[in-house]
């Protein structure tokens, strides 16, 4: 889902559970071969659509295994839409808004957002700032009075994060 998608194109692309499963299969199994034997005769299991069967070594493979979707009762297309909505705006999305949009109870959307934000944070830790860093300044305080850097009533606040 790295390309920029409009909401309409997103819904067309991930409108059904089958489309989401197909996307996960292709993302997790890029070469199109069995991870165990290297065979290329993989077919979906009709009673469990998220699982695939290798006709060469007779092993089963679940596209949900090891993902945040693995033990979830929420459908994949709702998960995908939650990811889309949460990552689309730099301010994110609230659990209440997500609850309304996906027609899911708010406690479930709280858990979904907690999982998503945790995964996004762990991925962000892989990126280190190495080049020149630019910082903007801003002032917090009441309106009126002396403006800008020379104000006598506002305290200067600096926050840095380094690990």
Short mmCIF file of C-alpha atoms in Angstrom, two decimals:
data_model
loop_
_atom_site.label_atom_id
_atom_site.label_comp_id
_atom_site.label_asym_id
_atom_site.label_seq_id
_atom_site.Cartn_x
_atom_site.Cartn_y
_atom_site.Cartn_z
CA UNK A 1 0.00 0.00 0.00
CA UNK A 2 2.93 2.35 -0.56
CA UNK A 3 1.43 4.26 -3.46
CA UNK A 4 -0.80 7.27 -2.84
CA UNK A 5 -4.41 6.12 -3.09
CA UNK A 6 -7.59 8.14 -3.09
CA UNK A 7 -10.38 6.81 -0.92
CA UNK A 8 -12.33 5.69 -3.99
CA UNK A 9 -9.35 3.79 -5.44
CA UNK A 10 -8.63 2.27 -2.03
CA UNK A 11 -12.20 1.00 -1.68
CA UNK A 12 -12.13 -0.43 -5.22
CA UNK A 13 -8.84 -2.19 -4.53
CA UNK A 14 -9.71 -3.59 -1.07
CA UNK A 15 -13.50 -3.81 -1.13
CA UNK A 16 -13.75 -7.49 -0.25
CA UNK A 17 -12.11 -9.96 2.07
CA UNK A 18 -10.86 -11.93 -0.95
CA UNK A 19 -9.07 -8.89 -2.39
CA UNK A 20 -7.38 -8.23 0.96
CA UNK A 21 -6.29 -11.87 1.26
CA UNK A 22 -4.94 -11.81 -2.28
CA UNK A 23 -2.98 -8.66 -1.51
CA UNK A 24 -1.52 -10.20 1.66
CA UNK A 25 -0.62 -13.38 -0.21
CA UNK A 26 1.28 -11.44 -2.87
CA UNK A 27 2.98 -9.20 -0.30
CA UNK A 28 4.09 -12.08 1.93
CA UNK A 29 4.84 -14.52 -0.87
CA UNK A 30 6.48 -12.25 -3.43
CA UNK A 31 8.10 -15.06 -5.42
CA UNK A 32 4.84 -17.01 -5.62
CA UNK A 33 6.45 -20.18 -4.30
CA UNK A 34 6.05 -22.32 -1.20
CA UNK A 35 8.34 -21.25 1.65
CA UNK A 36 9.01 -24.89 2.58
CA UNK A 37 9.71 -26.63 -0.71
CA UNK A 38 9.90 -23.88 -3.31
CA UNK A 39 7.00 -25.35 -5.27
CA UNK A 40 4.83 -23.01 -7.27
CA UNK A 41 1.52 -24.86 -7.07
CA UNK A 42 -0.17 -22.95 -4.24
CA UNK A 43 -3.96 -22.91 -4.06
CA UNK A 44 -6.38 -21.38 -1.55
CA UNK A 45 -8.23 -23.66 0.85
CA UNK A 46 -11.94 -23.06 0.21
CA UNK A 47 -13.06 -23.55 3.82
CA UNK A 48 -10.33 -21.23 5.17
CA UNK A 49 -9.74 -18.56 2.52
CA UNK A 50 -6.74 -17.02 4.27
CA UNK A 51 -4.86 -20.33 4.09
CA UNK A 52 -3.08 -21.76 1.08
CA UNK A 53 -2.11 -25.33 0.31
CA UNK A 54 1.07 -26.39 -1.47
CA UNK A 55 0.28 -29.24 -3.80
CA UNK A 56 3.96 -30.25 -3.98
CA UNK A 57 4.80 -30.74 -0.28
CA UNK A 58 1.23 -30.74 1.10
CA UNK A 59 1.93 -28.00 3.63
CA UNK A 60 -0.47 -25.24 4.59
CA UNK A 61 0.39 -21.58 4.77
CA UNK A 62 -1.68 -18.80 6.39
CA UNK A 63 -1.21 -15.24 5.16
CA UNK A 64 -2.39 -14.03 8.58
CA UNK A 65 0.27 -15.88 10.60
CA UNK A 66 2.60 -13.48 12.38
CA UNK A 67 0.53 -10.39 11.54
CA UNK A 68 -1.71 -8.19 13.65
CA UNK A 69 -4.66 -9.77 11.83
CA UNK A 70 -3.86 -13.32 13.00
CA UNK A 71 -6.29 -13.71 15.92
CA UNK A 72 -8.61 -10.83 15.12
CA UNK A 73 -12.36 -11.22 14.73
CA UNK A 74 -12.45 -7.99 12.68
CA UNK A 75 -12.56 -8.51 8.92
CA UNK A 76 -9.51 -7.72 6.83
CA UNK A 77 -11.21 -5.06 4.76
CA UNK A 78 -12.08 -3.18 7.97
CA UNK A 79 -8.48 -3.56 9.19
CA UNK A 80 -7.16 -2.29 5.86
CA UNK A 81 -9.50 0.70 5.97
CA UNK A 82 -8.43 1.43 9.56
CA UNK A 83 -4.78 1.41 8.44
CA UNK A 84 -5.64 3.66 5.51
CA UNK A 85 -7.50 6.17 7.69
CA UNK A 86 -4.93 6.12 10.50
CA UNK A 87 -1.96 6.67 8.19
CA UNK A 88 -3.53 9.08 5.74
CA UNK A 89 -3.59 12.16 7.95
CA UNK A 90 -0.52 13.29 9.89
CA UNK A 91 -2.78 13.97 12.89
CA UNK A 92 -4.05 10.39 12.79
CA UNK A 93 -7.62 9.41 13.55
CA UNK A 94 -9.47 9.06 16.84
CA UNK A 95 -10.92 5.78 18.09
CA UNK A 96 -14.37 7.36 18.11
CA UNK A 97 -14.12 8.44 14.47
CA UNK A 98 -12.80 5.01 13.50
CA UNK A 99 -15.64 3.39 15.43
CA UNK A 100 -18.21 5.41 13.48
CA UNK A 101 -16.56 4.89 10.09
CA UNK A 102 -16.04 1.13 10.45
CA UNK A 103 -19.19 0.37 12.45
CA UNK A 104 -17.16 -1.30 15.18
CA UNK A 105 -17.43 -0.81 18.96
CA UNK A 106 -15.06 1.86 20.32
CA UNK A 107 -13.08 -0.52 22.61
CA UNK A 108 -12.16 -2.56 19.53
CA UNK A 109 -11.01 0.51 17.62
CA UNK A 110 -8.96 1.59 20.65
CA UNK A 111 -7.17 -1.77 20.53
CA UNK A 112 -6.73 -1.51 16.75
CA UNK A 113 -5.19 1.95 17.02
CA UNK A 114 -2.94 0.85 19.88
CA UNK A 115 -1.63 -2.01 17.72
CA UNK A 116 -1.20 0.19 14.64
CA UNK A 117 0.55 2.99 16.52
CA UNK A 118 2.86 0.49 18.19
CA UNK A 119 3.83 -0.99 14.84
CA UNK A 120 4.35 2.45 13.31
CA UNK A 121 6.52 3.52 16.25
CA UNK A 122 8.67 0.39 16.05
CA UNK A 123 9.15 0.92 12.32
CA UNK A 124 10.06 4.59 12.84
CA UNK A 125 12.88 3.51 15.17
CA UNK A 126 14.68 2.07 12.13
CA UNK A 127 15.16 5.55 10.70
CA UNK A 128 17.89 7.74 12.20
CA UNK A 129 18.41 11.42 11.51
CA UNK A 130 21.80 11.74 9.84
CA UNK A 131 21.77 14.91 7.75
CA UNK A 132 21.18 18.53 8.67
CA UNK A 133 18.17 19.02 10.91
CA UNK A 134 16.06 22.17 10.70
CA UNK A 135 14.04 23.42 13.64
CA UNK A 136 11.21 25.94 13.61
CA UNK A 137 10.48 28.13 16.59
CA UNK A 138 7.12 29.09 18.00
CA UNK A 139 5.77 30.92 21.01
CA UNK A 140 3.19 29.79 23.51
CA UNK A 141 1.28 32.35 25.52
CA UNK A 142 -1.46 34.91 25.74
CA UNK A 143 -2.26 37.30 22.93
CA UNK A 144 -1.37 41.00 23.22
CA UNK A 145 1.69 42.48 24.84
CA UNK A 146 5.19 42.30 23.46
CA UNK A 147 5.42 39.93 20.49
CA UNK A 148 8.12 37.52 19.38
CA UNK A 149 11.41 36.48 20.88
CA UNK A 150 11.70 39.55 23.13
CA UNK A 151 8.57 38.85 25.15
CA UNK A 152 9.12 38.93 28.89
CA UNK A 153 6.13 36.84 30.01
CA UNK A 154 6.60 33.64 28.02
CA UNK A 155 9.11 31.01 28.92
CA UNK A 156 11.24 29.39 26.25
CA UNK A 157 10.52 25.68 25.91
CA UNK A 158 12.89 23.33 24.15
CA UNK A 159 12.17 19.63 23.68
CA UNK A 160 14.60 17.11 22.23
CA UNK A 161 14.31 13.40 21.78
CA UNK A 162 17.38 11.24 21.28
CA UNK A 163 17.85 7.53 21.78
#
